[in-house]
PDB file of C-alpha atoms and ligand atoms in Angstrom:
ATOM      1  CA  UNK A   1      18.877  17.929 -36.949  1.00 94.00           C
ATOM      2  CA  UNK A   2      18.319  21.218 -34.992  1.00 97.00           C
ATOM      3  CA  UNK A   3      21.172  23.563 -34.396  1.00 98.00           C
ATOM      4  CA  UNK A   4      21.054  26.270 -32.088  1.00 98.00           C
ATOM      5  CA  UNK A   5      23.608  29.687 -33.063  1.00 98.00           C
ATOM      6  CA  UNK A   6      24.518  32.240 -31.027  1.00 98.00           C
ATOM      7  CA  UNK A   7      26.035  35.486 -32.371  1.00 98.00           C
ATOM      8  CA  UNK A   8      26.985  39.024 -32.730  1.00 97.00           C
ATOM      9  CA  UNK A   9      27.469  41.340 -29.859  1.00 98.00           C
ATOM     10  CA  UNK A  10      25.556  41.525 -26.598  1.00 98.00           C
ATOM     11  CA  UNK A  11      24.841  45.116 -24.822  1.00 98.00           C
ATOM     12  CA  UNK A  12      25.119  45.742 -21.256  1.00 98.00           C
ATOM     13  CA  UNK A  13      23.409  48.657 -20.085  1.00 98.00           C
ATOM     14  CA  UNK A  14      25.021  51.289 -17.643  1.00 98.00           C
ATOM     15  CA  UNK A  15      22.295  53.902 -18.082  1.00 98.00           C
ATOM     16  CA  UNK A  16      19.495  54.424 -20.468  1.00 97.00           C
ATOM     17  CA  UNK A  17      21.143  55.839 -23.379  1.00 97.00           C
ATOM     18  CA  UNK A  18      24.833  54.075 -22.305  1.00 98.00           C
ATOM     19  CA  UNK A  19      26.234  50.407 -22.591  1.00 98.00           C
ATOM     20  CA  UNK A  20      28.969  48.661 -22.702  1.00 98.00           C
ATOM     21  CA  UNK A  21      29.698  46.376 -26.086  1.00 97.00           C
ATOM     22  CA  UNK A  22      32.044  45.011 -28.925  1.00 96.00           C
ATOM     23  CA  UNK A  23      32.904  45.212 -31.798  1.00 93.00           C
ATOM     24  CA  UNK A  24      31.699  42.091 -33.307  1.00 93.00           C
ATOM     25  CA  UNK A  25      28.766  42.727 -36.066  1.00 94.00           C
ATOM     26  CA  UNK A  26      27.681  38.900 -36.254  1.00 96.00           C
ATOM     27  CA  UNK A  27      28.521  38.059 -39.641  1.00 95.00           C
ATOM     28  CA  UNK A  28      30.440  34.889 -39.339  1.00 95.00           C
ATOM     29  CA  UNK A  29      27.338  33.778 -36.762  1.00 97.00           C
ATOM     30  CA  UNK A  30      24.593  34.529 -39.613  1.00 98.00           C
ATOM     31  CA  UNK A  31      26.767  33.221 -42.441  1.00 97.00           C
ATOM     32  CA  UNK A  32      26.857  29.483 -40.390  1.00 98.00           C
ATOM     33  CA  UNK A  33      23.075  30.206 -39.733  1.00 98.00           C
ATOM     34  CA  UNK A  34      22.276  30.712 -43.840  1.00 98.00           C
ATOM     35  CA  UNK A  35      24.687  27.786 -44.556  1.00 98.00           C
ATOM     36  CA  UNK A  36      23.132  25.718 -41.910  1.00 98.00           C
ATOM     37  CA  UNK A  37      19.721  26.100 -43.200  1.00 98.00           C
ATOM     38  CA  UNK A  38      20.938  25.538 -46.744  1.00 97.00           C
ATOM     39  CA  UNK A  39      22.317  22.385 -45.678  1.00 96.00           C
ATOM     40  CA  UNK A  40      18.742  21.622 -44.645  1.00 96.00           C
ATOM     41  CA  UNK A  41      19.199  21.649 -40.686  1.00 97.00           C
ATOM     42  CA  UNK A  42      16.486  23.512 -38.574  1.00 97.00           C
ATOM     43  CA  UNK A  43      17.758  27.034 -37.147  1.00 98.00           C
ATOM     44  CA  UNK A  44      17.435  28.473 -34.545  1.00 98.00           C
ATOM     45  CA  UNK A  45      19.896  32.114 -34.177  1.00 98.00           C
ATOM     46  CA  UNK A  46      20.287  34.012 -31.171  1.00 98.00           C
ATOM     47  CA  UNK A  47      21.118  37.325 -32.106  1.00 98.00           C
ATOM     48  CA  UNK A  48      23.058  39.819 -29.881  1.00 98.00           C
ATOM     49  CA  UNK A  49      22.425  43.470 -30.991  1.00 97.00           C
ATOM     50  CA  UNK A  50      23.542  43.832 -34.838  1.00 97.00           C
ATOM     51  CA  UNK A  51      22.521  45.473 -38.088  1.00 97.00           C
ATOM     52  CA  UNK A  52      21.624  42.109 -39.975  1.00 97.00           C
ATOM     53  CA  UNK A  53      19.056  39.998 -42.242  1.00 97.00           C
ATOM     54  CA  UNK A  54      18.351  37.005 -42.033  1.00 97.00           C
ATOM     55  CA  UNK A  55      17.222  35.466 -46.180  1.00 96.00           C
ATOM     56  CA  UNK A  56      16.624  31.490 -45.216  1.00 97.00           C
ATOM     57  CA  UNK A  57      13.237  30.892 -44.059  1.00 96.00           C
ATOM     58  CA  UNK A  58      14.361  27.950 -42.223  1.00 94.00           C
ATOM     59  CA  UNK A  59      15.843  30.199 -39.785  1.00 98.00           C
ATOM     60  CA  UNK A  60      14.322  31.074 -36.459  1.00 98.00           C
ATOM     61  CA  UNK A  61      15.941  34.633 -35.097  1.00 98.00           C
ATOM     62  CA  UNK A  62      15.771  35.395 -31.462  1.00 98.00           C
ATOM     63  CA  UNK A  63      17.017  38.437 -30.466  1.00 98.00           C
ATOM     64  CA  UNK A  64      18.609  39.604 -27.183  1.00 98.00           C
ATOM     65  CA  UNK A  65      20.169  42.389 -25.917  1.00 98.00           C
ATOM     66  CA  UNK A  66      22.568  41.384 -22.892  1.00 98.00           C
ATOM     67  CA  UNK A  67      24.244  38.686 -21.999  1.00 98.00           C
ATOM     68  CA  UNK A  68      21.539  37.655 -19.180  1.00 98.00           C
ATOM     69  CA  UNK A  69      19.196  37.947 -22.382  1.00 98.00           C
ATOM     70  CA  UNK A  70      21.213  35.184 -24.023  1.00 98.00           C
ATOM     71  CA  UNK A  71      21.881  33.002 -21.721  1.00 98.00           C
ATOM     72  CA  UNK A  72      17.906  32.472 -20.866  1.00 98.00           C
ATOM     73  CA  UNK A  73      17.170  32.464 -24.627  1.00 98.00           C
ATOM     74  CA  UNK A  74      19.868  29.675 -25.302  1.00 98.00           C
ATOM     75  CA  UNK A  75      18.844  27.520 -21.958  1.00 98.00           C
ATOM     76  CA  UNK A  76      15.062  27.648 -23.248  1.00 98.00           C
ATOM     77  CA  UNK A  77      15.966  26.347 -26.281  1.00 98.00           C
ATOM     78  CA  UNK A  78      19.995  23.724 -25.580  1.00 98.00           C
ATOM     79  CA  UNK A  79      17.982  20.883 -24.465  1.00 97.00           C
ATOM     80  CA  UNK A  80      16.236  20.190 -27.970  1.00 95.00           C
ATOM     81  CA  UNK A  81      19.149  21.027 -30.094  1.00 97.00           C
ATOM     82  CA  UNK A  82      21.543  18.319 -31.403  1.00 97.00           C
ATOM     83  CA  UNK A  83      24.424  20.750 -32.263  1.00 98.00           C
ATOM     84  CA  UNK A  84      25.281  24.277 -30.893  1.00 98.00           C
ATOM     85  CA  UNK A  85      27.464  27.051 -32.284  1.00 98.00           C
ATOM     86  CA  UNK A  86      28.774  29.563 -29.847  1.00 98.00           C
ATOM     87  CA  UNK A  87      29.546  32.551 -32.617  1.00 98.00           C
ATOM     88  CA  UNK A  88      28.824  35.395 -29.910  1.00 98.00           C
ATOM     89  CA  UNK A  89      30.508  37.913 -28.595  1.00 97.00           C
ATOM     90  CA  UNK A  90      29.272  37.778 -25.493  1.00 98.00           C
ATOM     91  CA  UNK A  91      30.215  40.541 -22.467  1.00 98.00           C
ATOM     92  CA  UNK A  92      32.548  38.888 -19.942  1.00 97.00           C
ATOM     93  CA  UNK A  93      31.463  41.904 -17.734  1.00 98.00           C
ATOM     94  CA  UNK A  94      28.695  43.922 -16.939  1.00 98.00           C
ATOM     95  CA  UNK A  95      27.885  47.064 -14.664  1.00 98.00           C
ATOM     96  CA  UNK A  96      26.909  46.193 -11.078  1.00 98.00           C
ATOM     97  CA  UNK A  97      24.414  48.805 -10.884  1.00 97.00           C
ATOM     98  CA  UNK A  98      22.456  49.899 -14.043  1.00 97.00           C
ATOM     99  CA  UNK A  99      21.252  53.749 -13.480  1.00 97.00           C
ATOM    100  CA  UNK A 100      17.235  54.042 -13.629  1.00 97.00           C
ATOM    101  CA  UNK A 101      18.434  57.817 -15.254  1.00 97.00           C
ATOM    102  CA  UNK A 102      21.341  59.742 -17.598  1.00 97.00           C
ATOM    103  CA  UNK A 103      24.648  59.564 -15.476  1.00 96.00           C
ATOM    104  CA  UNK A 104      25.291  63.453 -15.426  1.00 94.00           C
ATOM    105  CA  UNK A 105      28.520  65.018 -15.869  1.00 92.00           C
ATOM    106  CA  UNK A 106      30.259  65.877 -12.940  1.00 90.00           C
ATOM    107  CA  UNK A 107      33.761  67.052 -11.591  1.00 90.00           C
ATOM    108  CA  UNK A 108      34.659  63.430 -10.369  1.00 93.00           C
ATOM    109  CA  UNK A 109      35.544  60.351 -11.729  1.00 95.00           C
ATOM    110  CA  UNK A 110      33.087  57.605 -12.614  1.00 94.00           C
ATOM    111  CA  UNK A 111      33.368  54.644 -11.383  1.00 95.00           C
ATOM    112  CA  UNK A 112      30.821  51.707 -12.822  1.00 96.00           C
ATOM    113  CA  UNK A 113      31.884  48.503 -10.792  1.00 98.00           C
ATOM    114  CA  UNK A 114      31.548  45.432 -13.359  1.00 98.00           C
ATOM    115  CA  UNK A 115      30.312  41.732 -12.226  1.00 98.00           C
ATOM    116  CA  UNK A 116      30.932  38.931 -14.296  1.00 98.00           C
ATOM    117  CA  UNK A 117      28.623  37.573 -16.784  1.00 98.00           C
ATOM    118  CA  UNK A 118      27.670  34.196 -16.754  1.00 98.00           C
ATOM    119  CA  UNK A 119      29.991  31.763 -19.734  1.00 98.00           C
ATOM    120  CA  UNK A 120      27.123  30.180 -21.732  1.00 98.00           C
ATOM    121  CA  UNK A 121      28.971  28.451 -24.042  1.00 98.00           C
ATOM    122  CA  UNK A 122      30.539  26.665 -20.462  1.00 98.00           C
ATOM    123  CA  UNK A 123      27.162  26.369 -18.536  1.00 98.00           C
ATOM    124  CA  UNK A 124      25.950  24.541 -21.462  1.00 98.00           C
ATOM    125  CA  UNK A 125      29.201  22.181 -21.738  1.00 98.00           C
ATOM    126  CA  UNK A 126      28.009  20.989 -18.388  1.00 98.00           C
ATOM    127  CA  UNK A 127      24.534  19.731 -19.015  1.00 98.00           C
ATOM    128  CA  UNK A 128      25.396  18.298 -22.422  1.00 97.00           C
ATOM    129  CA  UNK A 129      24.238  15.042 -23.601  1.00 96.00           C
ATOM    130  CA  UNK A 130      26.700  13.133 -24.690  1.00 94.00           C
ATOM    131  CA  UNK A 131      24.688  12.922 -28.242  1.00 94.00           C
ATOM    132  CA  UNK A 132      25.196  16.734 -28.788  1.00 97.00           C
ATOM    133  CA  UNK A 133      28.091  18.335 -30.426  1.00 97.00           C
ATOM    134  CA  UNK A 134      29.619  21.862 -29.553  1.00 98.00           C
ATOM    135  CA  UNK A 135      31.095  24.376 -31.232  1.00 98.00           C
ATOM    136  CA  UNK A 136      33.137  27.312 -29.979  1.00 98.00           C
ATOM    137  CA  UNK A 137      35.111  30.384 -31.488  1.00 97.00           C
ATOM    138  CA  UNK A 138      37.846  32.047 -29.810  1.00 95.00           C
ATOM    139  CA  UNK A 139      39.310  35.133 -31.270  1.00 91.00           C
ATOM    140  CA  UNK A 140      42.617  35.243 -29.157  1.00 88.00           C
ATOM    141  CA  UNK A 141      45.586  38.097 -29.408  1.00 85.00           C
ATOM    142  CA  UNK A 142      48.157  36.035 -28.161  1.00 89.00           C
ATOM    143  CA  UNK A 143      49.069  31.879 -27.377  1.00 92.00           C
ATOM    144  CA  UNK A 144      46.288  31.385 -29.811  1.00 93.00           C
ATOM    145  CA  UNK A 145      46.503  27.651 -29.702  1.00 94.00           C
ATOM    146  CA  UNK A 146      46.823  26.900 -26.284  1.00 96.00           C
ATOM    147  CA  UNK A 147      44.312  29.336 -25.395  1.00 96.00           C
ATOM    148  CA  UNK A 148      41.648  27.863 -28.297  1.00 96.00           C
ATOM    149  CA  UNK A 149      42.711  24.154 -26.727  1.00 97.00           C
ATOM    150  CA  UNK A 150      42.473  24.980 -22.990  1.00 97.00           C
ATOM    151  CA  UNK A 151      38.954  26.728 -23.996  1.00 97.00           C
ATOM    152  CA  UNK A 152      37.638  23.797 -25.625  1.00 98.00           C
ATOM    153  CA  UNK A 153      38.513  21.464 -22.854  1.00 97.00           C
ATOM    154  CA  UNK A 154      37.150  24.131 -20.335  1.00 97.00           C
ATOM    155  CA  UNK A 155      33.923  24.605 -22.479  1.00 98.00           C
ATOM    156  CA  UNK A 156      33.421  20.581 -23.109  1.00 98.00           C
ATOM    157  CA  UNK A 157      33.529  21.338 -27.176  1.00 98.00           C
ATOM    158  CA  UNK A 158      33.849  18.471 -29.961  1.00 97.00           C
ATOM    159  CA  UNK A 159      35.689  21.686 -32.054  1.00 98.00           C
ATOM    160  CA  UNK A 160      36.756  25.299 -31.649  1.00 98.00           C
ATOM    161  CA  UNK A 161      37.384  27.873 -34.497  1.00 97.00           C
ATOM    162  CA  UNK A 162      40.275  29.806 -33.373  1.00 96.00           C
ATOM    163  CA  UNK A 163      40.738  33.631 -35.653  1.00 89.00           C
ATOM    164  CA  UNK A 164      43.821  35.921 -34.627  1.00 75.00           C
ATOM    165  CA  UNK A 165      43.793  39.507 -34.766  1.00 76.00           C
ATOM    166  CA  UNK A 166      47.334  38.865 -35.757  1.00 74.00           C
ATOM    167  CA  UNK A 167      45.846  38.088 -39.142  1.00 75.00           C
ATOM    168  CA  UNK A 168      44.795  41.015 -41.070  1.00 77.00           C
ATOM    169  CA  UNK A 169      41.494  39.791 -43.403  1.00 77.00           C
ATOM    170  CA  UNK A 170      40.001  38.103 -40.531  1.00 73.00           C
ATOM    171  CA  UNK A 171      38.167  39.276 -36.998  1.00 71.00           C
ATOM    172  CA  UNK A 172      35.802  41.984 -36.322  1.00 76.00           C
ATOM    173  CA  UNK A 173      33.773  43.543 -39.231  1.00 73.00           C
ATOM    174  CA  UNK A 174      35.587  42.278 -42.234  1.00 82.00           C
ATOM    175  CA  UNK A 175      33.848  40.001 -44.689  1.00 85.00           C
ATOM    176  CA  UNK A 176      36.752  37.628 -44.965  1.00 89.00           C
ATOM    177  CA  UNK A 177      38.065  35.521 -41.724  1.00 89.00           C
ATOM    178  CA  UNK A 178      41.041  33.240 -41.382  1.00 91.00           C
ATOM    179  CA  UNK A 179      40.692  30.591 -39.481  1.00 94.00           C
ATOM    180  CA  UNK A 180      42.571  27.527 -37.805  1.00 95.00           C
ATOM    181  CA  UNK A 181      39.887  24.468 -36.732  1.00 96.00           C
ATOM    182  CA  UNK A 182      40.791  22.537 -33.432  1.00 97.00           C
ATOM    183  CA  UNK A 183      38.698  19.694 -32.669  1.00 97.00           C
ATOM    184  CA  UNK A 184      38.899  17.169 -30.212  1.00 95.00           C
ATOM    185  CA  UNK A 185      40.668  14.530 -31.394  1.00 94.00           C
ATOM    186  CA  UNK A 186      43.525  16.733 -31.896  1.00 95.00           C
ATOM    187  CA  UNK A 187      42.807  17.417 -35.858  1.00 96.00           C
ATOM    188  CA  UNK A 188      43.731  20.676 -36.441  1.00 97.00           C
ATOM    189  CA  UNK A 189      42.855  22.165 -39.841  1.00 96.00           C
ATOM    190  CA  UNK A 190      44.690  25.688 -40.901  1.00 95.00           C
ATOM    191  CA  UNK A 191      42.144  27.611 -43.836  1.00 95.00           C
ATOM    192  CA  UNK A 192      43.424  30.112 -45.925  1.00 93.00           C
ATOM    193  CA  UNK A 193      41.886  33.442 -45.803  1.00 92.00           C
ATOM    194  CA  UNK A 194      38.689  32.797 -47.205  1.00 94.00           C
ATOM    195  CA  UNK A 195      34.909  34.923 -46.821  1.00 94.00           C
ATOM    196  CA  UNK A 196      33.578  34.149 -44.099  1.00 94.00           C
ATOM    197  CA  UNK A 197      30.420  32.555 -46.204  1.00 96.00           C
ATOM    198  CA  UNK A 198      33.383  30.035 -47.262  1.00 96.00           C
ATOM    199  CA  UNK A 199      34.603  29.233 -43.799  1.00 95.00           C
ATOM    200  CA  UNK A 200      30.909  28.877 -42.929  1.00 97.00           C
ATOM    201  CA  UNK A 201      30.812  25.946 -45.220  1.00 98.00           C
ATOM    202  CA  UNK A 202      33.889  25.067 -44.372  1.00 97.00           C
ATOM    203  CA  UNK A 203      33.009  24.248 -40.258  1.00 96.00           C
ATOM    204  CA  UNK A 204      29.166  22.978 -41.600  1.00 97.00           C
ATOM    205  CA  UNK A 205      31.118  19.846 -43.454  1.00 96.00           C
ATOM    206  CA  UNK A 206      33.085  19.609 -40.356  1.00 95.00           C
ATOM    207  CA  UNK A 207      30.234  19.236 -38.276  1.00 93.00           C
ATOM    208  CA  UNK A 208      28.647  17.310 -40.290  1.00 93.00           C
ATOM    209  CA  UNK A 209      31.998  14.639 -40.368  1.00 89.00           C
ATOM    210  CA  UNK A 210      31.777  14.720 -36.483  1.00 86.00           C
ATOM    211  CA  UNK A 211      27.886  14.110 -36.494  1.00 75.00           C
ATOM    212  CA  UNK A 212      28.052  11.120 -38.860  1.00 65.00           C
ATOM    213  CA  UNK A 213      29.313   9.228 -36.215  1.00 50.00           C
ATOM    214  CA  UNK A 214      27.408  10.644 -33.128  1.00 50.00           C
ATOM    215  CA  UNK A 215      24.365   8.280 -32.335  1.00 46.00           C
ATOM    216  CA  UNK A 216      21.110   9.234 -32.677  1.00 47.00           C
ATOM    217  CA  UNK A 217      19.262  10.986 -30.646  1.00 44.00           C
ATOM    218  CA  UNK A 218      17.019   8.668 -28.740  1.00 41.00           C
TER     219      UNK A 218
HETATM  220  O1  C5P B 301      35.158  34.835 -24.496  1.00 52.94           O
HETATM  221  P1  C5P B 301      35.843  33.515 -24.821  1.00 52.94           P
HETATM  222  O2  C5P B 301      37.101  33.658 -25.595  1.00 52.94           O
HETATM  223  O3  C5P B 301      35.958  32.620 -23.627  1.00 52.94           O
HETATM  224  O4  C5P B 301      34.829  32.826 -25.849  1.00 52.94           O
HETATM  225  C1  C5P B 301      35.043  31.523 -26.311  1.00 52.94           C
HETATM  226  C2  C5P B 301      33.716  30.896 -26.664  1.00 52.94           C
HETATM  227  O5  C5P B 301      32.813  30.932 -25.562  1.00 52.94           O
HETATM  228  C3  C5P B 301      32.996  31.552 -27.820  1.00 52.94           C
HETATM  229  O6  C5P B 301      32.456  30.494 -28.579  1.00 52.94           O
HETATM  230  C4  C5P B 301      31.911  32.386 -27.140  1.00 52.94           C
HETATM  231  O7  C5P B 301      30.761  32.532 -27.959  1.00 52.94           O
HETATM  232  C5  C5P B 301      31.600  31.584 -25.901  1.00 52.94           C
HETATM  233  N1  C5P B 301      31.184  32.408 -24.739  1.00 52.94           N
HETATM  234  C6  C5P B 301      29.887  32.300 -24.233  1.00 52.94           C
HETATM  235  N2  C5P B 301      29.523  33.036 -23.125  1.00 52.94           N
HETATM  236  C7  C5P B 301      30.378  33.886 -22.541  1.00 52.94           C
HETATM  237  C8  C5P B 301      31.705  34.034 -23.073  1.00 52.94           C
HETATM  238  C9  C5P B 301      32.053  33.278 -24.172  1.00 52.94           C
HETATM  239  O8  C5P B 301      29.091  31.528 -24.772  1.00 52.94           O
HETATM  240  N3  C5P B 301      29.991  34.605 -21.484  1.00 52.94           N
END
């Protein structure tokens, strides 16, 4: 079984020294990649900009820099993948223009004019076979769970991994993540606060309930 992993943060470049990012670091993405690879599935991680290893050398590491960057990498490689986890933080936004030189300081405002970015995890939800499974994450502020469930209906997923902010332990940068697993049957599965190595092997035996029962790929 090959699974395809996005994660960490993608940069979107106003000038040459300047972009616009996030705050995620990619940890929970490369702790599913390590645990995926443990679990003997081939791996192949698309890696938004972050400070990160990978040990497993069952993993193959992409990385990319915007979100343009990502979605080629991760259409080059959907078609041959049986599962995908969407673990990125991926820009909704990026700058119109990009500036071929430093913006200099001036007296006026500036204004940088965004365009959206292209949803990956959504563009792939439309070409999926109906033998491949998909997993989001949604790290909502507020109506968690009807956000999580609208985005997993929106984004054709067989499960979404919802994390608050609300919680404290779990979100950006922290080793630990608490988590509440939607999928779409209507299970729903509350963790405790766990590291995030933990509720990496928590969502592997998940998807590997779900894929039990998927047929084969033909
Ligand atoms: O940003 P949003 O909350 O919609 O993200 C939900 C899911 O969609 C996440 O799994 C994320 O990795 C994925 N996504 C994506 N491409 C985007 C935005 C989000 O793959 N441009």
């Amino acid at each position: 079984m090959k699974v395809l992993i996005t994660a960490g943060a993608t940069y979107e470049r106003i000038d040459p020294v300047r972009f616009i990012g996030n705050y995620s670091t990619g940890k929970m993405g490369f702790a599913l990649a390590e645990t995926c690879a443990e679990h003997g599935f081939e791996v192949v991680l698309i890696a938004g900009k972050v400070n990160l290893q990978t040990q497993h050398a069952g993993i193959q590491r992409i990385d990319v820099e915007s979100a343009e960057e990502m979605y080629n990498a991760v259409m080059e490689n959907f078609t041959d993948c049986d599962i995908a986890i969407w673990c990125a933080a991926v820009a909704d936004f990026t700058p119109e223009k990009v500036y071929s030189e430093k913006v200099k300081r001036g007296q006026d405002d500036l204004i940088i004019r965004l365009k959206p970015t292209k949803d990956i995890a959504a563009a792939a939800g439309k070409i999926k076979r109906e033998n491949q499974i998909l997993i989001g994450f949604a790290l909502e502020t507020n109506n968690e769970e009807l956000n999580a469930l609208s985005k997993m209906q929106r984004k054709n997923l067989d499960m979404i991994v919802l994390n608050s902010l609300k919680d404290s332990g779990a979100g950006f940068g922290c080793d630990t993540n608490k988590v509440t697993v939607f999928k779409k049957n209507g299970e729903k599965i509350s963790l405790p606060l766990m590291s995030k190595k933990e509720v990496a092997e928590e969502v592997v035996k998940e998807i590997e309930n779900i894929s039990t029962f998927a047929p084969k790929k033909k």
